[in-house]
Every structure is written in C-alpha cells, then in structure tokens.
C-alpha cells in the first residue's frame, strides 16, 4: 500500500518540472522523458521482488503518469491553439479514459488464467517507450499560408 502511495506522491514532481522547464523547451521532450519513466517503472514492476524495486517501480510509474497527464494538454494547446483545444483535449481524455478502464479487467482476466501481470506490464512498458520515441520524432505542425489567388478580370 505504501508503494501505491509513493506512486501518487511521485506524480506531484512532474508539475514542478514542467513549471521550471516548460517555457524553456518544447513540452513534447518533457513528455517523452515522462513516457520513458513510465516504461521503466512498468519494467521494474515486472520483476519487483524486493521492497526497493517496488518503490522504484512506483516512482517511475507515478512520475510517468503525472507528467503524461500534464504534458498531453500542454502539447495540444501549444501545437493546435485554443480553438482546437476543447475538441482535441476531450478526444485525448476519452481515449485515455477508455484505455484506462479496459486495461485493468484485461489484466485481471489474464491473471485469473494463470498468465500473471507481467505480460500486461510489458505491453504498457513497450507502449510507453514507443510513445517516447514518437514524441521525439514528431515535429510541431506548421501553418500554411494560402497562396494569393489571381483577381478575376
């Protein structure tokens, strides 16, 4: 139970990091770091057979989750502006809520059938690392200026 509390406490660190670095660098880089932290936390959780490993896994998961929740909204706002923010933020929240509500029953179903939680933790870890790589590779959208049209004669 204390490890879960550690995860929640660690989720308080990313807002401080974003407050310090968010205006100095593209927040997608911060998000990539947080996604990687989530991935490492999930990898540690697979083999967490000691108390220090449980705390390390909880810290990585907490930092990764706390930073991801914050950065997704920051990146959407910075990249697409305030007009698109309500729609895109709502879409991101709907996708996140759906995946977050489906994953635990699937993990429980796999566990009940003797597969343990390792496969689900590995899936989330891989997904987090893929997300980090994608965040490093994408570029901000550019606004295209329409070419002037010829005046009708």
PDB file of C-alpha atoms in Angstrom:
ATOM      1  CA  UNK A   1       0.000   0.000   0.000  1.00  0.00           C
ATOM      2  CA  UNK A   2       2.880   2.335   0.734  1.00  0.00           C
ATOM      3  CA  UNK A   3       4.285   1.739  -2.757  1.00  0.00           C
ATOM      4  CA  UNK A   4       0.991   2.885  -4.263  1.00  0.00           C
ATOM      5  CA  UNK A   5       1.170   5.982  -2.081  1.00  0.00           C
ATOM      6  CA  UNK A   6       4.710   6.517  -3.340  1.00  0.00           C
ATOM      7  CA  UNK A   7       3.396   6.434  -6.892  1.00  0.00           C
ATOM      8  CA  UNK A   8       0.809   9.106  -6.072  1.00  0.00           C
ATOM      9  CA  UNK A   9       3.387  11.244  -4.285  1.00  0.00           C
ATOM     10  CA  UNK A  10       5.815  10.957  -7.208  1.00  0.00           C
ATOM     11  CA  UNK A  11       3.072  12.231  -9.532  1.00  0.00           C
ATOM     12  CA  UNK A  12       3.491  15.595  -7.792  1.00  0.00           C
ATOM     13  CA  UNK A  13       7.039  16.016  -9.135  1.00  0.00           C
ATOM     14  CA  UNK A  14       6.220  16.485 -12.853  1.00  0.00           C
ATOM     15  CA  UNK A  15       4.197  19.700 -12.398  1.00  0.00           C
ATOM     16  CA  UNK A  16       7.244  21.230 -10.732  1.00  0.00           C
ATOM     17  CA  UNK A  17       9.485  20.118 -13.604  1.00  0.00           C
ATOM     18  CA  UNK A  18       7.038  21.419 -16.211  1.00  0.00           C
ATOM     19  CA  UNK A  19       6.783  24.725 -14.333  1.00  0.00           C
ATOM     20  CA  UNK A  20      10.570  25.118 -14.412  1.00  0.00           C
ATOM     21  CA  UNK A  21      11.308  23.784 -17.899  1.00  0.00           C
ATOM     22  CA  UNK A  22       8.009  24.049 -19.787  1.00  0.00           C
ATOM     23  CA  UNK A  23       8.626  27.559 -21.124  1.00  0.00           C
ATOM     24  CA  UNK A  24      12.277  26.867 -21.898  1.00  0.00           C
ATOM     25  CA  UNK A  25      11.827  23.826 -24.106  1.00  0.00           C
ATOM     26  CA  UNK A  26       9.213  22.070 -26.199  1.00  0.00           C
ATOM     27  CA  UNK A  27       6.982  20.196 -23.726  1.00  0.00           C
ATOM     28  CA  UNK A  28       6.939  17.164 -26.003  1.00  0.00           C
ATOM     29  CA  UNK A  29      10.517  16.485 -24.882  1.00  0.00           C
ATOM     30  CA  UNK A  30       9.398  16.537 -21.264  1.00  0.00           C
ATOM     31  CA  UNK A  31       6.520  14.254 -22.189  1.00  0.00           C
ATOM     32  CA  UNK A  32       8.969  11.846 -23.847  1.00  0.00           C
ATOM     33  CA  UNK A  33      11.004  11.729 -20.619  1.00  0.00           C
ATOM     34  CA  UNK A  34       7.841  11.082 -18.599  1.00  0.00           C
ATOM     35  CA  UNK A  35       6.728   8.348 -21.017  1.00  0.00           C
ATOM     36  CA  UNK A  36      10.127   6.683 -20.697  1.00  0.00           C
ATOM     37  CA  UNK A  37       9.885   6.940 -16.886  1.00  0.00           C
ATOM     38  CA  UNK A  38       6.528   5.168 -17.077  1.00  0.00           C
ATOM     39  CA  UNK A  39       8.056   2.465 -19.262  1.00  0.00           C
ATOM     40  CA  UNK A  40      10.974   1.916 -16.890  1.00  0.00           C
ATOM     41  CA  UNK A  41       8.590   1.823 -13.944  1.00  0.00           C
ATOM     42  CA  UNK A  42       6.482  -0.838 -15.628  1.00  0.00           C
ATOM     43  CA  UNK A  43       9.591  -2.884 -16.475  1.00  0.00           C
ATOM     44  CA  UNK A  44      10.712  -2.692 -12.870  1.00  0.00           C
ATOM     45  CA  UNK A  45       7.232  -3.739 -11.725  1.00  0.00           C
ATOM     46  CA  UNK A  46       7.523  -6.987 -13.692  1.00  0.00           C
ATOM     47  CA  UNK A  47      10.329  -8.270 -11.513  1.00  0.00           C
ATOM     48  CA  UNK A  48       9.773  -6.215  -8.358  1.00  0.00           C
ATOM     49  CA  UNK A  49      10.530  -8.892  -5.787  1.00  0.00           C
ATOM     50  CA  UNK A  50      12.146  -6.598  -3.226  1.00  0.00           C
ATOM     51  CA  UNK A  51      10.850  -3.531  -1.409  1.00  0.00           C
ATOM     52  CA  UNK A  52      13.366  -1.137  -3.044  1.00  0.00           C
ATOM     53  CA  UNK A  53      12.350  -2.390  -6.510  1.00  0.00           C
ATOM     54  CA  UNK A  54       8.678  -1.898  -5.633  1.00  0.00           C
ATOM     55  CA  UNK A  55       9.387   1.701  -4.611  1.00  0.00           C
ATOM     56  CA  UNK A  56      11.488   2.320  -7.720  1.00  0.00           C
ATOM     57  CA  UNK A  57       8.710   0.917  -9.933  1.00  0.00           C
ATOM     58  CA  UNK A  58       6.114   3.027  -8.118  1.00  0.00           C
ATOM     59  CA  UNK A  59       8.265   6.144  -8.517  1.00  0.00           C
ATOM     60  CA  UNK A  60       8.711   5.597 -12.262  1.00  0.00           C
ATOM     61  CA  UNK A  61       5.028   4.921 -12.787  1.00  0.00           C
ATOM     62  CA  UNK A  62       4.000   7.933 -10.703  1.00  0.00           C
ATOM     63  CA  UNK A  63       6.382  10.333 -12.409  1.00  0.00           C
ATOM     64  CA  UNK A  64       5.458   8.985 -15.835  1.00  0.00           C
ATOM     65  CA  UNK A  65       1.720   9.156 -15.256  1.00  0.00           C
ATOM     66  CA  UNK A  66       1.797  12.547 -13.544  1.00  0.00           C
ATOM     67  CA  UNK A  67       3.889  14.071 -16.302  1.00  0.00           C
ATOM     68  CA  UNK A  68       1.928  12.462 -19.118  1.00  0.00           C
ATOM     69  CA  UNK A  69      -1.405  13.774 -17.889  1.00  0.00           C
ATOM     70  CA  UNK A  70       0.006  17.277 -17.688  1.00  0.00           C
ATOM     71  CA  UNK A  71       2.003  17.305 -20.916  1.00  0.00           C
ATOM     72  CA  UNK A  72      -0.723  15.951 -23.181  1.00  0.00           C
ATOM     73  CA  UNK A  73      -2.811  19.053 -22.552  1.00  0.00           C
ATOM     74  CA  UNK A  74       0.181  21.381 -22.838  1.00  0.00           C
ATOM     75  CA  UNK A  75       1.288  19.909 -26.153  1.00  0.00           C
ATOM     76  CA  UNK A  76      -2.243  20.021 -27.598  1.00  0.00           C
ATOM     77  CA  UNK A  77      -2.626  23.640 -26.561  1.00  0.00           C
ATOM     78  CA  UNK A  78       0.797  24.711 -27.824  1.00  0.00           C
ATOM     79  CA  UNK A  79       0.524  22.900 -31.134  1.00  0.00           C
ATOM     80  CA  UNK A  80      -3.083  23.436 -32.128  1.00  0.00           C
ATOM     81  CA  UNK A  81      -4.192  26.541 -30.229  1.00  0.00           C
ATOM     82  CA  UNK A  82      -7.087  27.388 -28.011  1.00  0.00           C
ATOM     83  CA  UNK A  83      -9.734  26.904 -30.700  1.00  0.00           C
ATOM     84  CA  UNK A  84      -8.938  23.217 -31.190  1.00  0.00           C
ATOM     85  CA  UNK A  85      -8.116  22.546 -27.531  1.00  0.00           C
ATOM     86  CA  UNK A  86     -11.634  21.632 -26.312  1.00  0.00           C
ATOM     87  CA  UNK A  87     -12.171  19.064 -29.067  1.00  0.00           C
ATOM     88  CA  UNK A  88      -8.663  17.561 -29.029  1.00  0.00           C
ATOM     89  CA  UNK A  89      -8.407  17.639 -25.227  1.00  0.00           C
ATOM     90  CA  UNK A  90     -11.785  15.907 -24.975  1.00  0.00           C
ATOM     91  CA  UNK A  91     -10.739  13.329 -27.565  1.00  0.00           C
ATOM     92  CA  UNK A  92      -7.475  12.641 -25.718  1.00  0.00           C
ATOM     93  CA  UNK A  93      -9.358  12.330 -22.415  1.00  0.00           C
ATOM     94  CA  UNK A  94     -11.906   9.957 -23.961  1.00  0.00           C
ATOM     95  CA  UNK A  95      -9.183   7.718 -25.402  1.00  0.00           C
ATOM     96  CA  UNK A  96      -7.220   7.747 -22.130  1.00  0.00           C
ATOM     97  CA  UNK A  97     -10.319   7.014 -20.046  1.00  0.00           C
ATOM     98  CA  UNK A  98     -11.370   4.164 -22.333  1.00  0.00           C
ATOM     99  CA  UNK A  99      -7.948   2.516 -22.326  1.00  0.00           C
ATOM    100  CA  UNK A 100      -7.556   3.071 -18.587  1.00  0.00           C
ATOM    101  CA  UNK A 101     -10.899   1.423 -17.890  1.00  0.00           C
ATOM    102  CA  UNK A 102     -10.318  -1.557 -20.204  1.00  0.00           C
ATOM    103  CA  UNK A 103      -6.759  -2.404 -19.157  1.00  0.00           C
ATOM    104  CA  UNK A 104      -7.394  -3.488 -15.514  1.00  0.00           C
ATOM    105  CA  UNK A 105     -10.129  -6.032 -16.365  1.00  0.00           C
ATOM    106  CA  UNK A 106      -7.967  -7.470 -19.147  1.00  0.00           C
ATOM    107  CA  UNK A 107      -5.010  -7.706 -16.742  1.00  0.00           C
ATOM    108  CA  UNK A 108      -7.241  -9.400 -14.147  1.00  0.00           C
ATOM    109  CA  UNK A 109      -8.621 -11.807 -16.734  1.00  0.00           C
ATOM    110  CA  UNK A 110      -5.078 -12.767 -17.785  1.00  0.00           C
ATOM    111  CA  UNK A 111      -4.026 -13.167 -14.162  1.00  0.00           C
ATOM    112  CA  UNK A 112      -7.021 -15.401 -13.397  1.00  0.00           C
ATOM    113  CA  UNK A 113      -5.993 -17.670 -16.263  1.00  0.00           C
ATOM    114  CA  UNK A 114      -2.506 -18.107 -14.879  1.00  0.00           C
ATOM    115  CA  UNK A 115      -0.582 -15.625 -17.023  1.00  0.00           C
ATOM    116  CA  UNK A 116       0.268 -13.175 -14.221  1.00  0.00           C
ATOM    117  CA  UNK A 117       0.582  -9.438 -14.666  1.00  0.00           C
ATOM    118  CA  UNK A 118       3.956  -9.449 -16.420  1.00  0.00           C
ATOM    119  CA  UNK A 119       2.541  -9.515 -19.939  1.00  0.00           C
ATOM    120  CA  UNK A 120       0.297  -6.535 -19.319  1.00  0.00           C
ATOM    121  CA  UNK A 121       3.093  -4.618 -17.598  1.00  0.00           C
ATOM    122  CA  UNK A 122       5.377  -5.370 -20.544  1.00  0.00           C
ATOM    123  CA  UNK A 123       2.708  -4.208 -23.003  1.00  0.00           C
ATOM    124  CA  UNK A 124       2.327  -0.898 -21.167  1.00  0.00           C
ATOM    125  CA  UNK A 125       6.117  -0.519 -20.964  1.00  0.00           C
ATOM    126  CA  UNK A 126       6.569  -1.098 -24.696  1.00  0.00           C
ATOM    127  CA  UNK A 127       3.685   1.269 -25.474  1.00  0.00           C
ATOM    128  CA  UNK A 128       5.318   3.914 -23.256  1.00  0.00           C
ATOM    129  CA  UNK A 129       8.712   3.536 -24.961  1.00  0.00           C
ATOM    130  CA  UNK A 130       7.106   3.690 -28.412  1.00  0.00           C
ATOM    131  CA  UNK A 131       5.302   6.853 -27.325  1.00  0.00           C
ATOM    132  CA  UNK A 132       8.564   8.392 -26.130  1.00  0.00           C
ATOM    133  CA  UNK A 133      10.260   7.676 -29.470  1.00  0.00           C
ATOM    134  CA  UNK A 134       7.306   9.067 -31.411  1.00  0.00           C
ATOM    135  CA  UNK A 135       7.326  12.223 -29.284  1.00  0.00           C
ATOM    136  CA  UNK A 136      10.996  12.725 -30.074  1.00  0.00           C
ATOM    137  CA  UNK A 137      10.402  12.180 -33.790  1.00  0.00           C
ATOM    138  CA  UNK A 138       7.310  14.308 -34.442  1.00  0.00           C
ATOM    139  CA  UNK A 139       7.550  17.949 -35.361  1.00  0.00           C
ATOM    140  CA  UNK A 140       5.146  20.725 -34.452  1.00  0.00           C
ATOM    141  CA  UNK A 141       2.598  21.465 -37.150  1.00  0.00           C
ATOM    142  CA  UNK A 142       3.286  24.447 -39.358  1.00  0.00           C
ATOM    143  CA  UNK A 143       0.642  26.854 -40.508  1.00  0.00           C
ATOM    144  CA  UNK A 144       0.380  27.083 -44.225  1.00  0.00           C
ATOM    145  CA  UNK A 145      -0.327  30.426 -45.751  1.00  0.00           C
ATOM    146  CA  UNK A 146      -2.685  30.215 -48.661  1.00  0.00           C
ATOM    147  CA  UNK A 147      -1.256  31.403 -51.960  1.00  0.00           C
ATOM    148  CA  UNK A 148      -2.905  34.551 -53.231  1.00  0.00           C
ATOM    149  CA  UNK A 149      -5.403  33.906 -55.974  1.00  0.00           C
ATOM    150  CA  UNK A 150      -5.429  35.865 -59.189  1.00  0.00           C
ATOM    151  CA  UNK A 151      -8.044  38.566 -59.344  1.00  0.00           C
ATOM    152  CA  UNK A 152     -10.919  37.821 -61.634  1.00  0.00           C
ATOM    153  CA  UNK A 153     -10.836  40.044 -64.726  1.00  0.00           C
TER     154      UNK A 153
END
